[in-house]
The first five atom37 places (N, CA, C, CB, O) and aatype in JSON, in Angstrom:
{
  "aatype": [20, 20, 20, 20, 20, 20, 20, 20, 20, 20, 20, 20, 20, 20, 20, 20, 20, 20, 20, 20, 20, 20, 20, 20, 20, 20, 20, 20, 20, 20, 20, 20, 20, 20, 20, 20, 20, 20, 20, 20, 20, 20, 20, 20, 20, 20, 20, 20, 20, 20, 20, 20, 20, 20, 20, 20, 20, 20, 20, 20, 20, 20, 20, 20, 20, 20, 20, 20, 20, 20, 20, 20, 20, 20, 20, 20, 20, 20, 20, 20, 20, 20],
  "atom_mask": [
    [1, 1, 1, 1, 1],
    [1, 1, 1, 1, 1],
    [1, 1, 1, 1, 1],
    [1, 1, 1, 1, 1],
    [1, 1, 1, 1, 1],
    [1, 1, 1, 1, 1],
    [1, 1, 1, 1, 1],
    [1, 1, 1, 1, 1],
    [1, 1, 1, 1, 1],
    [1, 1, 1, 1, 1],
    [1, 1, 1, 1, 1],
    [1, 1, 1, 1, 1],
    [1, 1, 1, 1, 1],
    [1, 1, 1, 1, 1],
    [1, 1, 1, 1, 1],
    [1, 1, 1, 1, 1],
    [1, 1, 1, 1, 1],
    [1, 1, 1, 1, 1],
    [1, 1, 1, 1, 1],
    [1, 1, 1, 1, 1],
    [1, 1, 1, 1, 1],
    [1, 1, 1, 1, 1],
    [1, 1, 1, 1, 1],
    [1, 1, 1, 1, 1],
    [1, 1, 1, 1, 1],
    [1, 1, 1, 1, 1],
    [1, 1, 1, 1, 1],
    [1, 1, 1, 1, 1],
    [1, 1, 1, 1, 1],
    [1, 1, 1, 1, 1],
    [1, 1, 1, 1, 1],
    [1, 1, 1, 1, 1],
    [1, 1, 1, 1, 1],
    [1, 1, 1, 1, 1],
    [1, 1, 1, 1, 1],
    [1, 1, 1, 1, 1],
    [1, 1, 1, 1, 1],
    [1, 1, 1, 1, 1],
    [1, 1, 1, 1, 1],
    [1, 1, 1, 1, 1],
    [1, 1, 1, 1, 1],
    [1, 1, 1, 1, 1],
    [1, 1, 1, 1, 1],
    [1, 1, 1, 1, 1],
    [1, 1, 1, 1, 1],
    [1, 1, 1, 1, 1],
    [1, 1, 1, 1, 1],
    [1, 1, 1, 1, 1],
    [1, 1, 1, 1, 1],
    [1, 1, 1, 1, 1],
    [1, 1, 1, 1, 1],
    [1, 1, 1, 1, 1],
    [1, 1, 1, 1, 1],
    [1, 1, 1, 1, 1],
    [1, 1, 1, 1, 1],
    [1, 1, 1, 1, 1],
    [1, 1, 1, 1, 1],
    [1, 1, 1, 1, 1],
    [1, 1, 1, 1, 1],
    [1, 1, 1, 1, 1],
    [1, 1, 1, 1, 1],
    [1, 1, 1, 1, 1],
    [1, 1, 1, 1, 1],
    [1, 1, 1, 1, 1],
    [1, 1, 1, 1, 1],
    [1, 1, 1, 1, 1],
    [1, 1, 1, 1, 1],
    [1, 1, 1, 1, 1],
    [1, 1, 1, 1, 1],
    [1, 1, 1, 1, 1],
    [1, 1, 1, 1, 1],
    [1, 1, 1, 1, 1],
    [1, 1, 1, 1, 1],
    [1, 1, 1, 1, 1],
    [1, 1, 1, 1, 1],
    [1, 1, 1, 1, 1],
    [1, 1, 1, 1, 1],
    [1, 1, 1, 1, 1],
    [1, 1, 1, 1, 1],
    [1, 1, 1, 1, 1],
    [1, 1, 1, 1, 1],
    [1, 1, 1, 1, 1]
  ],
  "atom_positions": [
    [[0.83, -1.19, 0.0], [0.0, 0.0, 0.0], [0.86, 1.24, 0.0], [-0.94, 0.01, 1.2], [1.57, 1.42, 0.99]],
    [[0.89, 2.17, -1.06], [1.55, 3.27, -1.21], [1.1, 4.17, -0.44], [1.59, 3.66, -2.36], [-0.08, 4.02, -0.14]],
    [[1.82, 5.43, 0.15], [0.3, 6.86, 0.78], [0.36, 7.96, -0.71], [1.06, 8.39, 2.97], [1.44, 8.53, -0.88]],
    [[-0.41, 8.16, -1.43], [-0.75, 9.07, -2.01], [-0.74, 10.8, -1.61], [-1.75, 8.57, -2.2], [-1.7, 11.23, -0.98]],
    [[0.04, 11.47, -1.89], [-0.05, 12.89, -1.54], [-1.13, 13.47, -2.45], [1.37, 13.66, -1.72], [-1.23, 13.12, -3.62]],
    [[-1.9, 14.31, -1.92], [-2.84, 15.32, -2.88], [-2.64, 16.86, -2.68], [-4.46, 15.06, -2.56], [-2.56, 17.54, -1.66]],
    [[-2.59, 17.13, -3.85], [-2.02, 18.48, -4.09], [-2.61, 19.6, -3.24], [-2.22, 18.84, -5.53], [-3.77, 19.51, -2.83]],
    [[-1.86, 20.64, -2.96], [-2.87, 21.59, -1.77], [-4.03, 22.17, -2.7], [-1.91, 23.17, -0.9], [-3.76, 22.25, -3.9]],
    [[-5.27, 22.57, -2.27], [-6.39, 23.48, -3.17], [-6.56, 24.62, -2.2], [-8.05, 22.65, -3.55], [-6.2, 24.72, -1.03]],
    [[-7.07, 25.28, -2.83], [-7.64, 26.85, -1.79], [-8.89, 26.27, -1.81], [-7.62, 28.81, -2.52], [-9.43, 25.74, -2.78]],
    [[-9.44, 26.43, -0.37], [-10.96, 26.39, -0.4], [-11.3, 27.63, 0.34], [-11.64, 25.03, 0.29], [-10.9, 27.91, 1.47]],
    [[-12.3, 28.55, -0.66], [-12.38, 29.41, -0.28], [-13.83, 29.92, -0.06], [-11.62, 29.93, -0.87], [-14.79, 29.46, -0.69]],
    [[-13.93, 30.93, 0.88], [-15.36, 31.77, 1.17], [-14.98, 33.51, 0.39], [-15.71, 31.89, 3.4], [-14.05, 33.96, -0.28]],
    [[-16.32, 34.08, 0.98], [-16.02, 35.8, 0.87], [-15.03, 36.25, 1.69], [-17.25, 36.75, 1.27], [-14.29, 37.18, 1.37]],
    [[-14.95, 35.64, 2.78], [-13.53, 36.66, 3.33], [-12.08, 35.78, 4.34], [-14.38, 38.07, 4.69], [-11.28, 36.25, 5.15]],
    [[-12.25, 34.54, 3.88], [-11.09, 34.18, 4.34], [-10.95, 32.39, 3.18], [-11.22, 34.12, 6.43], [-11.92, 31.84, 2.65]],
    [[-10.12, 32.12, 3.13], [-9.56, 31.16, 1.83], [-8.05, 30.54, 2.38], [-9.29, 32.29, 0.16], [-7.01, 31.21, 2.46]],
    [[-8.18, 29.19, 2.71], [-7.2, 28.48, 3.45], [-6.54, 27.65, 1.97], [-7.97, 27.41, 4.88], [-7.12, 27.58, 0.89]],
    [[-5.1, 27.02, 2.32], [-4.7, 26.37, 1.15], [-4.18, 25.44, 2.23], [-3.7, 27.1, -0.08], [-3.7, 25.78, 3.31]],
    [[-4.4, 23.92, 1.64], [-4.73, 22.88, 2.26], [-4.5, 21.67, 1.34], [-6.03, 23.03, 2.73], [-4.96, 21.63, 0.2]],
    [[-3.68, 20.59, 1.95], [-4.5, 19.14, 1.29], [-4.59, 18.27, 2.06], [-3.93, 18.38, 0.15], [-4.73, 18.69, 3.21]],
    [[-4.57, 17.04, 1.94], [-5.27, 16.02, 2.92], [-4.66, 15.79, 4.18], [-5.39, 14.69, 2.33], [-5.32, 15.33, 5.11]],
    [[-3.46, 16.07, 4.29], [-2.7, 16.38, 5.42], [-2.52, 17.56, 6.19], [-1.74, 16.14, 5.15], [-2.59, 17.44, 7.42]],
    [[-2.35, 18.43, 5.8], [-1.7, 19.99, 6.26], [-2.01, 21.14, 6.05], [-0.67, 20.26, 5.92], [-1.96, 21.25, 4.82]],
    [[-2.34, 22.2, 6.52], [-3.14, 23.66, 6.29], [-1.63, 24.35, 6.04], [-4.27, 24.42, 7.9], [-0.8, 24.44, 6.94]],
    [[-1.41, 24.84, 4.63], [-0.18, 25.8, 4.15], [-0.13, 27.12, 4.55], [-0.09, 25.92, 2.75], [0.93, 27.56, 5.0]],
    [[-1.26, 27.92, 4.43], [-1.4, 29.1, 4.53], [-3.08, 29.69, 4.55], [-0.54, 29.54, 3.47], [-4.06, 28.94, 4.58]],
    [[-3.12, 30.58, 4.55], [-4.52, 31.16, 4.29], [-4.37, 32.73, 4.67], [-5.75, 30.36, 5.27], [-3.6, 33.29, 5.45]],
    [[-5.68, 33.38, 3.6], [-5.79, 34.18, 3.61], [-7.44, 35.34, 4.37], [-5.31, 33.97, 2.51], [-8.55, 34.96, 4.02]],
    [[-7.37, 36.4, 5.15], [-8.28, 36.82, 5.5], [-8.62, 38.42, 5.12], [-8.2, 36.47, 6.69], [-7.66, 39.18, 5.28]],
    [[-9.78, 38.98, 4.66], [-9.69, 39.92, 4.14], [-10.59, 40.52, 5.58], [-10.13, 39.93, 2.54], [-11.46, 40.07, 6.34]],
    [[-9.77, 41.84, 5.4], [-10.68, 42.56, 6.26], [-10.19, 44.27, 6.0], [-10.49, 41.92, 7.99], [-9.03, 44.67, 5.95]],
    [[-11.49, 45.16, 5.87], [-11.49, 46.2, 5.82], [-11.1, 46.71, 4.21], [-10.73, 46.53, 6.9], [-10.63, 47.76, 3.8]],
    [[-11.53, 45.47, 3.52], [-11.26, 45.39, 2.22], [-9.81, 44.79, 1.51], [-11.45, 46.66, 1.9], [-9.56, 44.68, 0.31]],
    [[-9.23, 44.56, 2.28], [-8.03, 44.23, 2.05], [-7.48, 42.68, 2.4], [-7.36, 45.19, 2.7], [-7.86, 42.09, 3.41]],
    [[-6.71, 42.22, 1.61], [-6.07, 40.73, 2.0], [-5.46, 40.89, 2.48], [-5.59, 39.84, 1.37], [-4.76, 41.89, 2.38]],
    [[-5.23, 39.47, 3.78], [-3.78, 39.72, 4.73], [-3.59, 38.15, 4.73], [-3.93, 40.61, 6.63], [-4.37, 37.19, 4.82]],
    [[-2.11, 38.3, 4.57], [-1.65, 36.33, 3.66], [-0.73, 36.11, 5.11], [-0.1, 36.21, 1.35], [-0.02, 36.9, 5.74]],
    [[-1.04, 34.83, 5.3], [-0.58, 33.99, 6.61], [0.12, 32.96, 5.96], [-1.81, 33.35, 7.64], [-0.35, 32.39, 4.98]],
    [[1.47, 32.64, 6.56], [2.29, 30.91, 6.04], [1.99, 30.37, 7.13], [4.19, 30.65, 5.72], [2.46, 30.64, 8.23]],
    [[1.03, 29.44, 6.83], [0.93, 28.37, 8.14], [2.26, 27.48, 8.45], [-0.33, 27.21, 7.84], [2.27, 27.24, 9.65]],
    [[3.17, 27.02, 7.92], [4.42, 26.23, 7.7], [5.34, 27.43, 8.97], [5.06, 26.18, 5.59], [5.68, 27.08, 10.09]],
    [[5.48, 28.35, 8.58], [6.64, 29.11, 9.31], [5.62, 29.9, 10.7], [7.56, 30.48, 8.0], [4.43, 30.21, 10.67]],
    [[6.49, 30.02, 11.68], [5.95, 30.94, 12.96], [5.94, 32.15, 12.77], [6.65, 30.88, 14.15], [6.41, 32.32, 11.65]],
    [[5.6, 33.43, 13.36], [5.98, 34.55, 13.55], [7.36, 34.73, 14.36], [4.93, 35.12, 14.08], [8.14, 33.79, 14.52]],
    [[7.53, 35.76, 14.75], [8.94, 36.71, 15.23], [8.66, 36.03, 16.64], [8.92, 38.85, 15.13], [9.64, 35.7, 17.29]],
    [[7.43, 35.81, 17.14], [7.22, 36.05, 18.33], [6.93, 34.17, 18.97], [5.86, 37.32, 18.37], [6.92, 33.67, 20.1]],
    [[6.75, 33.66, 17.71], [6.15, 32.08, 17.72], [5.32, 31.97, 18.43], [6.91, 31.0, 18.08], [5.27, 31.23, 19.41]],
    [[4.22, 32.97, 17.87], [2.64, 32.5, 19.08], [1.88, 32.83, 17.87], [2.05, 33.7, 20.95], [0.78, 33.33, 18.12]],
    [[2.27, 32.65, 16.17], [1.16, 32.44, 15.6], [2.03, 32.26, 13.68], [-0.12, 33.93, 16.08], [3.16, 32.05, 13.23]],
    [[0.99, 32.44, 13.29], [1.49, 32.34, 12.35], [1.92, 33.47, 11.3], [0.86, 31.59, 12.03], [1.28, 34.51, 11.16]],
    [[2.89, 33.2, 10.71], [3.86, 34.74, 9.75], [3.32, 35.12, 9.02], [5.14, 34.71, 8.91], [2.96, 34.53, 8.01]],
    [[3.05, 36.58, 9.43], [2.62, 37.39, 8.18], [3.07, 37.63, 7.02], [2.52, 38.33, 8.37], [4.04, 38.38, 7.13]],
    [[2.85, 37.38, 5.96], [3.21, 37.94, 4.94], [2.93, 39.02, 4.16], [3.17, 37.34, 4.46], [3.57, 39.29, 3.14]],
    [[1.87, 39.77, 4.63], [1.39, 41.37, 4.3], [0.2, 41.55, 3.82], [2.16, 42.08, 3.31], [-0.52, 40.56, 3.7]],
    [[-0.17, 42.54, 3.53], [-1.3, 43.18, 3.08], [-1.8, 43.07, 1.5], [-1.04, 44.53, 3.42], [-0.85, 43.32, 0.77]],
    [[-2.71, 42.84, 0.94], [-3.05, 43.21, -0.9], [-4.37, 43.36, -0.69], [-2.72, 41.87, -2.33], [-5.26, 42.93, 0.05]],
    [[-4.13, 44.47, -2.03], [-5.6, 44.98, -2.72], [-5.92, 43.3, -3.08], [-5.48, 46.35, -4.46], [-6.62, 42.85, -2.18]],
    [[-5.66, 42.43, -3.94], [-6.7, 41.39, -4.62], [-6.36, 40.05, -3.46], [-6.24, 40.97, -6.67], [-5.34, 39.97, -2.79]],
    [[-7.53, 39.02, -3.46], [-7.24, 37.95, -3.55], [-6.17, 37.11, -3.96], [-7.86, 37.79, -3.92], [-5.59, 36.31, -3.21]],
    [[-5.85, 37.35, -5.44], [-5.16, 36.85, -6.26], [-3.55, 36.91, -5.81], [-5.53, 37.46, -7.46], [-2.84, 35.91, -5.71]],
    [[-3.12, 38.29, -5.57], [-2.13, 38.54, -4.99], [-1.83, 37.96, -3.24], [-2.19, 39.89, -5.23], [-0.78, 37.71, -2.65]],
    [[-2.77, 37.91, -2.96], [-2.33, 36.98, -1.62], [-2.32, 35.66, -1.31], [-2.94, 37.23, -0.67], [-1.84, 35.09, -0.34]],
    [[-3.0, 35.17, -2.38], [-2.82, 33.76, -2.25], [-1.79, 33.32, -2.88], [-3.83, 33.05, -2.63], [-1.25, 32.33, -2.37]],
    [[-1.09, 33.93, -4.34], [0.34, 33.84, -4.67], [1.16, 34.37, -3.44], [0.68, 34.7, -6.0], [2.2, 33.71, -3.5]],
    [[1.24, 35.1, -2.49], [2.52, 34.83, -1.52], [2.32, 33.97, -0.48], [3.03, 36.04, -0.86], [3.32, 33.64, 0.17]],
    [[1.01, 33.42, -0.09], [1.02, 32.29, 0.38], [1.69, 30.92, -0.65], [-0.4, 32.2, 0.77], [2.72, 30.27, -0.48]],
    [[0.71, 30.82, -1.69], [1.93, 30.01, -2.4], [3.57, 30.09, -2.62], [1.61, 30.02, -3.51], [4.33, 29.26, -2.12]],
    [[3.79, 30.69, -3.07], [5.49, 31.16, -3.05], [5.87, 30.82, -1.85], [5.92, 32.8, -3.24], [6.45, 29.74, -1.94]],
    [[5.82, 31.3, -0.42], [6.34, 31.12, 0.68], [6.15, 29.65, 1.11], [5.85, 32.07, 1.53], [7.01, 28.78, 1.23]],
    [[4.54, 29.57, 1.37], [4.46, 28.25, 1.98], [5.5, 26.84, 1.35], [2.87, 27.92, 1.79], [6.39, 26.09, 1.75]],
    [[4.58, 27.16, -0.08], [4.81, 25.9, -1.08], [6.37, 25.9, -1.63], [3.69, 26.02, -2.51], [6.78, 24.97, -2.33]],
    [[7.04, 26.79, -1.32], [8.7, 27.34, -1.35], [8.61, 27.19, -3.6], [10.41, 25.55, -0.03], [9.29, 26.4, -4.25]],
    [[7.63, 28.16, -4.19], [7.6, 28.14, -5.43], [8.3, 29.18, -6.07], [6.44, 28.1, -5.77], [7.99, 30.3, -5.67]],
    [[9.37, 29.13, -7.18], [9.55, 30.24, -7.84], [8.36, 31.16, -8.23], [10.19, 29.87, -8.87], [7.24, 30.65, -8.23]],
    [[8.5, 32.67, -8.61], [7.19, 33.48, -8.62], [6.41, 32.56, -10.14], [7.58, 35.59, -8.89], [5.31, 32.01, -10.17]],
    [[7.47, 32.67, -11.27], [7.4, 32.15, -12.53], [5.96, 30.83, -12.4], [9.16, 31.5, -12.94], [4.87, 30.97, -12.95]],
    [[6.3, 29.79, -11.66], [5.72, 28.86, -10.91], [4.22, 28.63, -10.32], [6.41, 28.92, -10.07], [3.51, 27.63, -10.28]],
    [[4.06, 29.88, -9.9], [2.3, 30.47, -9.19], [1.56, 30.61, -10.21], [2.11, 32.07, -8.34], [1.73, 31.29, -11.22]],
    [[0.61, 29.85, -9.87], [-0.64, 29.87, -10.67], [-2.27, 30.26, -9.18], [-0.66, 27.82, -11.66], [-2.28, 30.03, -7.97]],
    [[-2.96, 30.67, -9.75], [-3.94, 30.66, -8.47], [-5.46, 30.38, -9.0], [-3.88, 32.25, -7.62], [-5.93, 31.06, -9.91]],
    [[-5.99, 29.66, -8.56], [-7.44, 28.97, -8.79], [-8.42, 29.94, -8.83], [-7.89, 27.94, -7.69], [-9.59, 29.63, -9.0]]
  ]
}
């Protein structure tokens, strides 16, 4: 019996969108006050009582590519987003 890995997906709502696969939560993103704010679930903060910010964006799109990039350790070239 082999274990099969499955690729991470974003599953997402209106204001927050986790990237995930059958094992492990990578990152996710939460919008608030109109704005995206991208989390690497993989790495800690400064402070290691949560998880690292990776910053602020106007789109969706843009925050779930630096969750990808960081988490998934992807060249930018590399990011694609669902």
């Amino acid at each position: 019996q082999g274990h099969y890995l499955t690729p991470p997906e974003w599953r997402n709502s209106a204001s927050i969108c986790a990237l995930a696969d059958g094992e492990r939560h990578y990152g996710h993103i939460v919008k608030i006050d109109g704005r995206w704010y991208a989390f690497d679930a993989t790495h800690p903060d400064a402070e290691s009582s949560g998880f690292q910010r990776l910053g602020s964006y106007a789109s969706n799109r843009s925050a779930k590519q630096a969750v990808e990039r960081v988490a998934l350790q992807l060249p930018m070239d590399l990011v694609s987003v669902a």
